[in-house]
Coordinates of C-alpha atoms in Angstrom, one line a residue:
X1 CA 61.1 23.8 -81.2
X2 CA 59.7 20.6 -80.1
X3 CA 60.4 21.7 -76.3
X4 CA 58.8 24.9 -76.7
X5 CA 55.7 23.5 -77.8
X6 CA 55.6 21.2 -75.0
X7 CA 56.6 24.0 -72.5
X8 CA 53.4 26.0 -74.1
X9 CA 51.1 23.1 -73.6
X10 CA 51.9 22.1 -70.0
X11 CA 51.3 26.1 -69.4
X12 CA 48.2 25.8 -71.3
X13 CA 47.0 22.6 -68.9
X14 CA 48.1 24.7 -65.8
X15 CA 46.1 27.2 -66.7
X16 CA 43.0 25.1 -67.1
X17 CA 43.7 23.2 -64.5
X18 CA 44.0 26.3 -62.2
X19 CA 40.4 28.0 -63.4
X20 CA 38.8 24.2 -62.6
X21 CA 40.0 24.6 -59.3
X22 CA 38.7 28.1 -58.9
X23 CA 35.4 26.9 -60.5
X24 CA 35.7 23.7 -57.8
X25 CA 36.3 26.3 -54.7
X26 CA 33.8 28.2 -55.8
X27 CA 31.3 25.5 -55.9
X28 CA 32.2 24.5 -52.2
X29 CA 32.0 27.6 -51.1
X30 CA 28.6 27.9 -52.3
X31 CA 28.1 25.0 -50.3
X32 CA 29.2 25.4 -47.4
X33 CA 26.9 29.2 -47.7
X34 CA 24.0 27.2 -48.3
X35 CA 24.5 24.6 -45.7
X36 CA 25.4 27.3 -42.8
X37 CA 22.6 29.6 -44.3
X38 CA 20.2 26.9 -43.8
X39 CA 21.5 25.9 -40.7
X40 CA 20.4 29.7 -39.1
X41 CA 17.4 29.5 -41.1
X42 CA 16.2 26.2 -39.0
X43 CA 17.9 27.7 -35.9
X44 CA 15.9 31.0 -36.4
X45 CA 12.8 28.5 -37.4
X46 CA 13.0 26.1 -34.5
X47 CA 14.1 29.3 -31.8
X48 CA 10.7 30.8 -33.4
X49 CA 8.4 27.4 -32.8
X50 CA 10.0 27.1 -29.5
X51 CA 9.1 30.5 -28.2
X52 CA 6.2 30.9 -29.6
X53 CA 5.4 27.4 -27.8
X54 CA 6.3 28.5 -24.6
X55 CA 4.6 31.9 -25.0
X56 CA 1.1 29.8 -25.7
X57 CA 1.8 27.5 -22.9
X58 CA 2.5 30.3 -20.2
X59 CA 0.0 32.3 -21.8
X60 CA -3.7 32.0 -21.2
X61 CA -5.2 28.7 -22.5
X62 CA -8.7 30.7 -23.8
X63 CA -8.2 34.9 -23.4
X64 CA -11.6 34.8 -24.5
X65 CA -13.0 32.9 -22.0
X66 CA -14.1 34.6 -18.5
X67 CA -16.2 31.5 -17.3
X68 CA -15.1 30.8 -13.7
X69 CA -13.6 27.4 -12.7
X70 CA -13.4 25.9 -9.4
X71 CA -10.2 24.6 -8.9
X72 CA -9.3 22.8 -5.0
X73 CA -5.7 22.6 -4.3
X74 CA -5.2 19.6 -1.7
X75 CA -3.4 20.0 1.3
X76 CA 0.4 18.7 1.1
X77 CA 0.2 19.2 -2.7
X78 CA 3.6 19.7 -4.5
X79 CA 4.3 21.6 -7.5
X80 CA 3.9 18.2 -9.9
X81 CA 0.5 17.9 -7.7
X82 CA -0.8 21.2 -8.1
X83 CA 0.8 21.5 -12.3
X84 CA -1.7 18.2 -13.0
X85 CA -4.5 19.5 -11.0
X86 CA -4.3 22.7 -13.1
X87 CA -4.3 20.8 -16.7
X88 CA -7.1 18.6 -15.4
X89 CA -8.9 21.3 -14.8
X90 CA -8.4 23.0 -17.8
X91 CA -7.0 26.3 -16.6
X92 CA -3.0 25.9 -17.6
X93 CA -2.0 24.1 -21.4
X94 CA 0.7 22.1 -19.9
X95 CA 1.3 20.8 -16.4
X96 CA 5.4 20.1 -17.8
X97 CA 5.7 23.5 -18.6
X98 CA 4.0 25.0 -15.1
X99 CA 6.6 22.5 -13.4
X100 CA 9.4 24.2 -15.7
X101 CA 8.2 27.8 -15.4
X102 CA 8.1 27.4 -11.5
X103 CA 11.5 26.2 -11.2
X104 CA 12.7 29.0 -13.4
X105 CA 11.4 31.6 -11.7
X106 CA 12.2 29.9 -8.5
X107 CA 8.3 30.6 -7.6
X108 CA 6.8 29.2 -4.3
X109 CA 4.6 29.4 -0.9
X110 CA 1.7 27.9 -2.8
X111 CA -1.3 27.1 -0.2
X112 CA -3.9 24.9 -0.7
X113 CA -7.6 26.1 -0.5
X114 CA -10.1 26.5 -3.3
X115 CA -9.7 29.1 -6.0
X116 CA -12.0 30.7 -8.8
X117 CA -9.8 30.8 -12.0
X118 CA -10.6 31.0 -15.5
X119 CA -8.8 29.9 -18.7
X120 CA -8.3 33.7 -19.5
X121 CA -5.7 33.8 -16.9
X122 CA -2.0 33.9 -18.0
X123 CA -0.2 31.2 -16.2
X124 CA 1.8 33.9 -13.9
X125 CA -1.3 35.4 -12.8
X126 CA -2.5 31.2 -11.8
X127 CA 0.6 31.5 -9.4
X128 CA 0.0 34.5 -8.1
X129 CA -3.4 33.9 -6.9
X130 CA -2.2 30.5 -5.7
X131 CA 0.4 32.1 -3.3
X132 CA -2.5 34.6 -2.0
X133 CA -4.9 31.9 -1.7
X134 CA -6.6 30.7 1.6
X135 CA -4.8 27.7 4.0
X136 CA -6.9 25.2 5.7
X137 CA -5.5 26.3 9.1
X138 CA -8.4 24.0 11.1
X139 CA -9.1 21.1 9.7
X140 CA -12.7 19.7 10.6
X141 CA -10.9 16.5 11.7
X142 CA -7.4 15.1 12.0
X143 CA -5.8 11.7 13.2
X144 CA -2.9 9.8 13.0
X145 CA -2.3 6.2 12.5
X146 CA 0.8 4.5 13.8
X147 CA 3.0 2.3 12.5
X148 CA 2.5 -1.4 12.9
X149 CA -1.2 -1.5 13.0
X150 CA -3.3 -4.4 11.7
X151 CA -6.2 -3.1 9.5
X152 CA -9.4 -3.5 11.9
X153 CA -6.9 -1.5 14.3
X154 CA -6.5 1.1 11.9
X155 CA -10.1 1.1 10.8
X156 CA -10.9 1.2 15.1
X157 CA -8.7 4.4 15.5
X158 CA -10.3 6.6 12.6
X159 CA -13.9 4.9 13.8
X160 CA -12.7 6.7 17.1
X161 CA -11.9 10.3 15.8
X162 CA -14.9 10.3 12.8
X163 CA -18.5 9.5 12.4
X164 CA -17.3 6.5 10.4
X165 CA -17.8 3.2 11.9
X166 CA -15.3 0.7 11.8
X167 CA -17.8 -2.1 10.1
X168 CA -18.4 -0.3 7.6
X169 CA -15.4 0.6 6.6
X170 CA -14.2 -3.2 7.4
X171 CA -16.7 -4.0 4.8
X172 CA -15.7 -1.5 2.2
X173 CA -12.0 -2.6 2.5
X174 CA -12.9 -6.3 1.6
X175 CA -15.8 -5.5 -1.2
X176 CA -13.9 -6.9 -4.1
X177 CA -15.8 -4.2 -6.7
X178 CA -14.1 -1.6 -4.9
X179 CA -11.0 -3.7 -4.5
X180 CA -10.8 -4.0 -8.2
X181 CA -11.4 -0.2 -8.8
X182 CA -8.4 0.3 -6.4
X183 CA -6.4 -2.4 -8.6
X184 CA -7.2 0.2 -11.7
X185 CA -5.9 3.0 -9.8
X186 CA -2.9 2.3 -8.2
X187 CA 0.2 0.9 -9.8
X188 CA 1.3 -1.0 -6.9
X189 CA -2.0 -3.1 -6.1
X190 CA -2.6 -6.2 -8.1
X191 CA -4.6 -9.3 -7.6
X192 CA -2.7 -10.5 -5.1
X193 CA -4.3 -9.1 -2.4
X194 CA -7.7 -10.9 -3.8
X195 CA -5.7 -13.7 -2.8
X196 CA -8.6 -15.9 -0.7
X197 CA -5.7 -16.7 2.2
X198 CA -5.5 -13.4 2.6
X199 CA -7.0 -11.9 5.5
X200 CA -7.5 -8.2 4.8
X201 CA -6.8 -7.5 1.5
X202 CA -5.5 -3.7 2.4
X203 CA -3.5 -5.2 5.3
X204 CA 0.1 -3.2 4.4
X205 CA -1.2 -0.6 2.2
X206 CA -2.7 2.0 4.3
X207 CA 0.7 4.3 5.1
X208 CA 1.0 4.9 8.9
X209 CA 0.6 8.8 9.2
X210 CA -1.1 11.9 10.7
X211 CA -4.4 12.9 8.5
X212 CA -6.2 16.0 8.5
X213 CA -9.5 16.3 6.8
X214 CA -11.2 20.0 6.0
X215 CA -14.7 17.8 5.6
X216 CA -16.7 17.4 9.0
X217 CA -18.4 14.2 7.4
X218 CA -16.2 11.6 5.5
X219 CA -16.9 8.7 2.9
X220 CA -15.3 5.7 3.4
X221 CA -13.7 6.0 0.2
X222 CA -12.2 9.3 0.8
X223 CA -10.7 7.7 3.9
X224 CA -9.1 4.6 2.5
X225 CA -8.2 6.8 -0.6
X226 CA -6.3 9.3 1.6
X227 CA -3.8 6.5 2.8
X228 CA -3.1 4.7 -0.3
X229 CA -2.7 8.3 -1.6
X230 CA 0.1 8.6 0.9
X231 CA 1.3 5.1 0.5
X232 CA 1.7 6.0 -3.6
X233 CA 3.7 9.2 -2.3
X234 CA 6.1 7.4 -0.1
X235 CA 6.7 4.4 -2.6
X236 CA 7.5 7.0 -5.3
X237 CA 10.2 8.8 -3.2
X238 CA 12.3 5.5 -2.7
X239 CA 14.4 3.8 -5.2
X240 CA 12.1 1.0 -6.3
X241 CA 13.0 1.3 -9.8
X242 CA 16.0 -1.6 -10.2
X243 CA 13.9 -3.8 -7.2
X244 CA 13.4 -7.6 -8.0
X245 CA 10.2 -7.8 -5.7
X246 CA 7.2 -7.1 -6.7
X247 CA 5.1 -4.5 -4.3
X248 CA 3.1 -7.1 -2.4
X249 CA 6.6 -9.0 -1.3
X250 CA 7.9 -5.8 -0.7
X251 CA 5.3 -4.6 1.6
X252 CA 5.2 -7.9 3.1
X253 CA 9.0 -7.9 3.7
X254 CA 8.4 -4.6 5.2
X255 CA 5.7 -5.5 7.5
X256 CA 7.7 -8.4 9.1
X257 CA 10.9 -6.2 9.4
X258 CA 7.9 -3.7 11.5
X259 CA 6.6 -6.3 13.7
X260 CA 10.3 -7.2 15.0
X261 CA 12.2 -4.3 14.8
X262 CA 12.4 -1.8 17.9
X263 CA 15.0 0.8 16.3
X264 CA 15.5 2.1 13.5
X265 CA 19.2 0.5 13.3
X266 CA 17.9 -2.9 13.0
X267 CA 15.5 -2.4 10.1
X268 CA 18.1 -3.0 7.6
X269 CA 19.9 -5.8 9.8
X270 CA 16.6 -7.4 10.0
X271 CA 15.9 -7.1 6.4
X272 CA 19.1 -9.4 5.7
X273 CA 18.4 -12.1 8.0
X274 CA 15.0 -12.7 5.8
X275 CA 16.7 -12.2 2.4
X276 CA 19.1 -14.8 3.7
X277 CA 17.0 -17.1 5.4
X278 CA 14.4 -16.9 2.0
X279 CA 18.0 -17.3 0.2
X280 CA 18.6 -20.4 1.8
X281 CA 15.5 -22.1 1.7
X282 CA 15.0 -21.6 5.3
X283 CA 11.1 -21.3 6.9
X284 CA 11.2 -17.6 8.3
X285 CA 10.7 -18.2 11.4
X286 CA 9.2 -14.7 12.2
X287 CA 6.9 -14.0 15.8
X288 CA 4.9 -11.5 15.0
X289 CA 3.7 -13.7 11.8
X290 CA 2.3 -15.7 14.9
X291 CA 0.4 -13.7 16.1
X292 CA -1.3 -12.5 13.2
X293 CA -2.2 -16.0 12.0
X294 CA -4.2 -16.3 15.6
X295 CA -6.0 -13.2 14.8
X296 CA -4.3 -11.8 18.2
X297 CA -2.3 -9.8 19.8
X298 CA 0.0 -12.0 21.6
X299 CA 2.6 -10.4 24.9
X300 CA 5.1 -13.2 23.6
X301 CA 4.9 -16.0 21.3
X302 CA 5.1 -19.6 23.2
X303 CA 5.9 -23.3 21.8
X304 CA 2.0 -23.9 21.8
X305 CA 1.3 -21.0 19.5
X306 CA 3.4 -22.2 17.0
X307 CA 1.0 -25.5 16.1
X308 CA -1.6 -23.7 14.6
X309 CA -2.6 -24.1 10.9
X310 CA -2.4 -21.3 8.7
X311 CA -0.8 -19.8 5.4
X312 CA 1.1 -17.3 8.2
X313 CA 2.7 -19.3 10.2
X314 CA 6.2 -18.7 9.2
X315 CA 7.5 -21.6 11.5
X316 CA 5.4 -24.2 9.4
X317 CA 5.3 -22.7 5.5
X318 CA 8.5 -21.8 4.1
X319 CA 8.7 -18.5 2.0
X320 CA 6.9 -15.3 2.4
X321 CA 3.3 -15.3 3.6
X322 CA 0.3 -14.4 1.5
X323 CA 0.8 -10.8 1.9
X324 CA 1.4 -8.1 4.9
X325 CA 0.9 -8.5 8.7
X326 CA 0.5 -4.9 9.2
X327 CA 0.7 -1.7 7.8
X328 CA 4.3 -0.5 7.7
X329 CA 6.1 2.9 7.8
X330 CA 8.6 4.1 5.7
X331 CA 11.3 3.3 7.3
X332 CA 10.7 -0.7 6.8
X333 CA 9.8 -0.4 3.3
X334 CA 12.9 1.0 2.8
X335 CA 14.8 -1.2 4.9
X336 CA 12.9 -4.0 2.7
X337 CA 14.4 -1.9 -0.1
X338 CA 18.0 -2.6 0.8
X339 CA 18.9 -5.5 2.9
X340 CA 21.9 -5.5 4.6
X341 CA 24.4 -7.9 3.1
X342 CA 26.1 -10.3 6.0
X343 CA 26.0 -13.7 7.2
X344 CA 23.2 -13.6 10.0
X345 CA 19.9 -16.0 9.9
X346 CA 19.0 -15.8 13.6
X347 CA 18.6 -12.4 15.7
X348 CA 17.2 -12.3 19.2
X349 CA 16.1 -9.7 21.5
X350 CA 16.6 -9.2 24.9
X351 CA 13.7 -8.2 27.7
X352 CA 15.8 -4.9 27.7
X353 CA 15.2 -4.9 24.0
X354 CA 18.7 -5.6 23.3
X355 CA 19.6 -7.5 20.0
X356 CA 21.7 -10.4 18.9
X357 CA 22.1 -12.0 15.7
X358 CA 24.0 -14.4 15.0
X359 CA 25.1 -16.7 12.2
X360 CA 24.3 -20.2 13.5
X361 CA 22.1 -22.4 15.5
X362 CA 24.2 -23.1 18.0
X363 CA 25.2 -19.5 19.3
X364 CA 22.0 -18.6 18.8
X365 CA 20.7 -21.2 21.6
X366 CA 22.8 -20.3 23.8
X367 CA 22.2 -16.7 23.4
X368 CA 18.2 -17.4 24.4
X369 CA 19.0 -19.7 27.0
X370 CA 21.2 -17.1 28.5
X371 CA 17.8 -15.0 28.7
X372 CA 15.6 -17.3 29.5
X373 CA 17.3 -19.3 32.5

């Protein structure tokens, strides 16, 4: 009997323990109902928010709101240009989005002009009146500024093709109010070129280039501002993020590696013989560093030249000099950018305008006297 009992109550615990497990699953699934319930509840939520987010930022920023704007798209604006341009003026809600929405709907042939929008306008009827919209074909005045220039002959050649004069805008480029304005509003300009050893304190910064200007009459601000416009642009497209330098080396780098350089081969050849020579302690060394510290334009650098006194004679100080001898093009700033890794610290060129570098003193010597006995 005794077995039989116990055989009942195990039953009995079976039992119970078989409806707490049903209870138990029956929780969990619950659970898990709630938790995947409340998962599409935010998904539906956040889908919701997110369209109705970039419904209001396609969508007009005021449909109420007929007063006309005057918007001026710049020549050789981009899509980021033209997005920021918008916000600023009020006309889109999001520059980000217009970027986004342009790429999506793989949208271009935007012309620069001036346009009459109003913040009634739905973002795809911004674009289409951007893509009908009138290009500066003539421009009032264009010029183009070559690479390798000091500043007064920049300054000369746009005194040549405007009604500017070269004083003044000499005078502009050295006002240190306006110098400390231009600090404010560009990321690559710092004190250092308020530096009293250096000559021109724009010397490097005003990007080589062709400029075309829809204005008969010019400010000397708009002028200056074009090319470190355009200097800002090209800095922006190389990889200067992970780059040890600060901008004024870098442009200084850059405006040596100009000066000597004839082709576009040697840039980067070029740049390593200066990392290595500033690597080693080494004075530069550099001609055309020469001639900037006489103020002149020298056919070739002699033993007498070399004497003279001045925070850019690269023969004397050892290190970089105050800042740039010239206003380089791309193609040295990137060279600057990336050095070429070897061995070299001397190079030489040739009257033919062939180069040699070498990696010591000695062969180096001979390779001169070779060319000049």
């Amino acid at each position: 009997m005794a077995h039989v009992s116990n055989k009942k109550k195990l039953k009995e615990k079976h039992k119970l323990k078989m409806e707490e497990n049903k209870k138990e699953a029956s929780l969990v699934r619950k659970i898990v109902l709630i938790f995947f319930m409340s998962i599409i509840v935010i998904g539906i939520i956040a889908v919701f928010v997110g369209y109705r987010y970039i419904i209001g930022s396609i969508g007009p920023v005021d449909e109420n709101d007929e007063n006309v704007i005057e918007v001026t798209i710049p020549i050789g604006s981009n899509t980021s240009t033209i997005a920021d341009v918008l916000e600023e003026a009020g006309v889109i809600n999001s520059a980000t989005m217009f970027t986004y929405y342009v790429r999506f709907q793989n949208e271009s042939g935007f012309q620069a002009g001036e346009y009459h929008l109003t913040r009634s306008m739905s973002m795809e009827e911004i674009i289409d009146q951007l893509k009908e919209g009138r290009v500066f074909e003539d421009y009032a005045i264009s010029f183009t500024i070559p690479e390798g220039l000091w500043v007064e002959d920049v300054f000369e050649r746009v005194a040549s093709e405007t009604d500017l004069e070269q004083d003044e805008l000499l005078t502009l480029a050295r006002d240190e109010d306006y110098l400390n304005e231009l600090i404010e509003n560009y990321d690559f300009l710092d004190e250092s070129i308020l530096d009293e050893a250096i000559r021109e304190p724009l010397e490097g910064y005003l990007f080589p280039a062709r400029y075309d200007f829809v204005n008969e009459e010019l400010e000397p601000e708009e002028v200056i501002e074009a090319m470190l416009d355009r200097t800002s642009s090209v800095l922006a497209s190389l990889p200067i993020e992970n780059m040890d330098d600060t901008f004024h080396e870098l442009m200084t780098k850059a405006s040596i590696i100009e000066g000597e350089a004839i082709t576009d081969e040697e840039r980067t050849t070029i740049s390593g013989v200066i990392e290595n020579r500033l690597q080693a302690g080494m004075p530069l060394q550099m001609d055309p560093t020469i001639a900037y510290a006489h103020g002149e334009h020298l056919s070739r650098t002699l033993y007498e030249h070399l004497d003279i006194e001045s925070p850019y004679n690269t023969y004397n100080v050892t290190g970089l000099m105050p800042g740039p001898i010239n206003n380089p093009g791309e193609a040295s700033i990137s060279a600057a950018l990336s050095p070429e890794s070897h061995n070299y610290l001397y190079f030489y060129h040739s009257p033919e305008g062939d180069i040699y570098f070498n990696e010591n003193l000695s062969e180096h010597e001979a390779i001169v006297s070779q060319y000049r006995d």
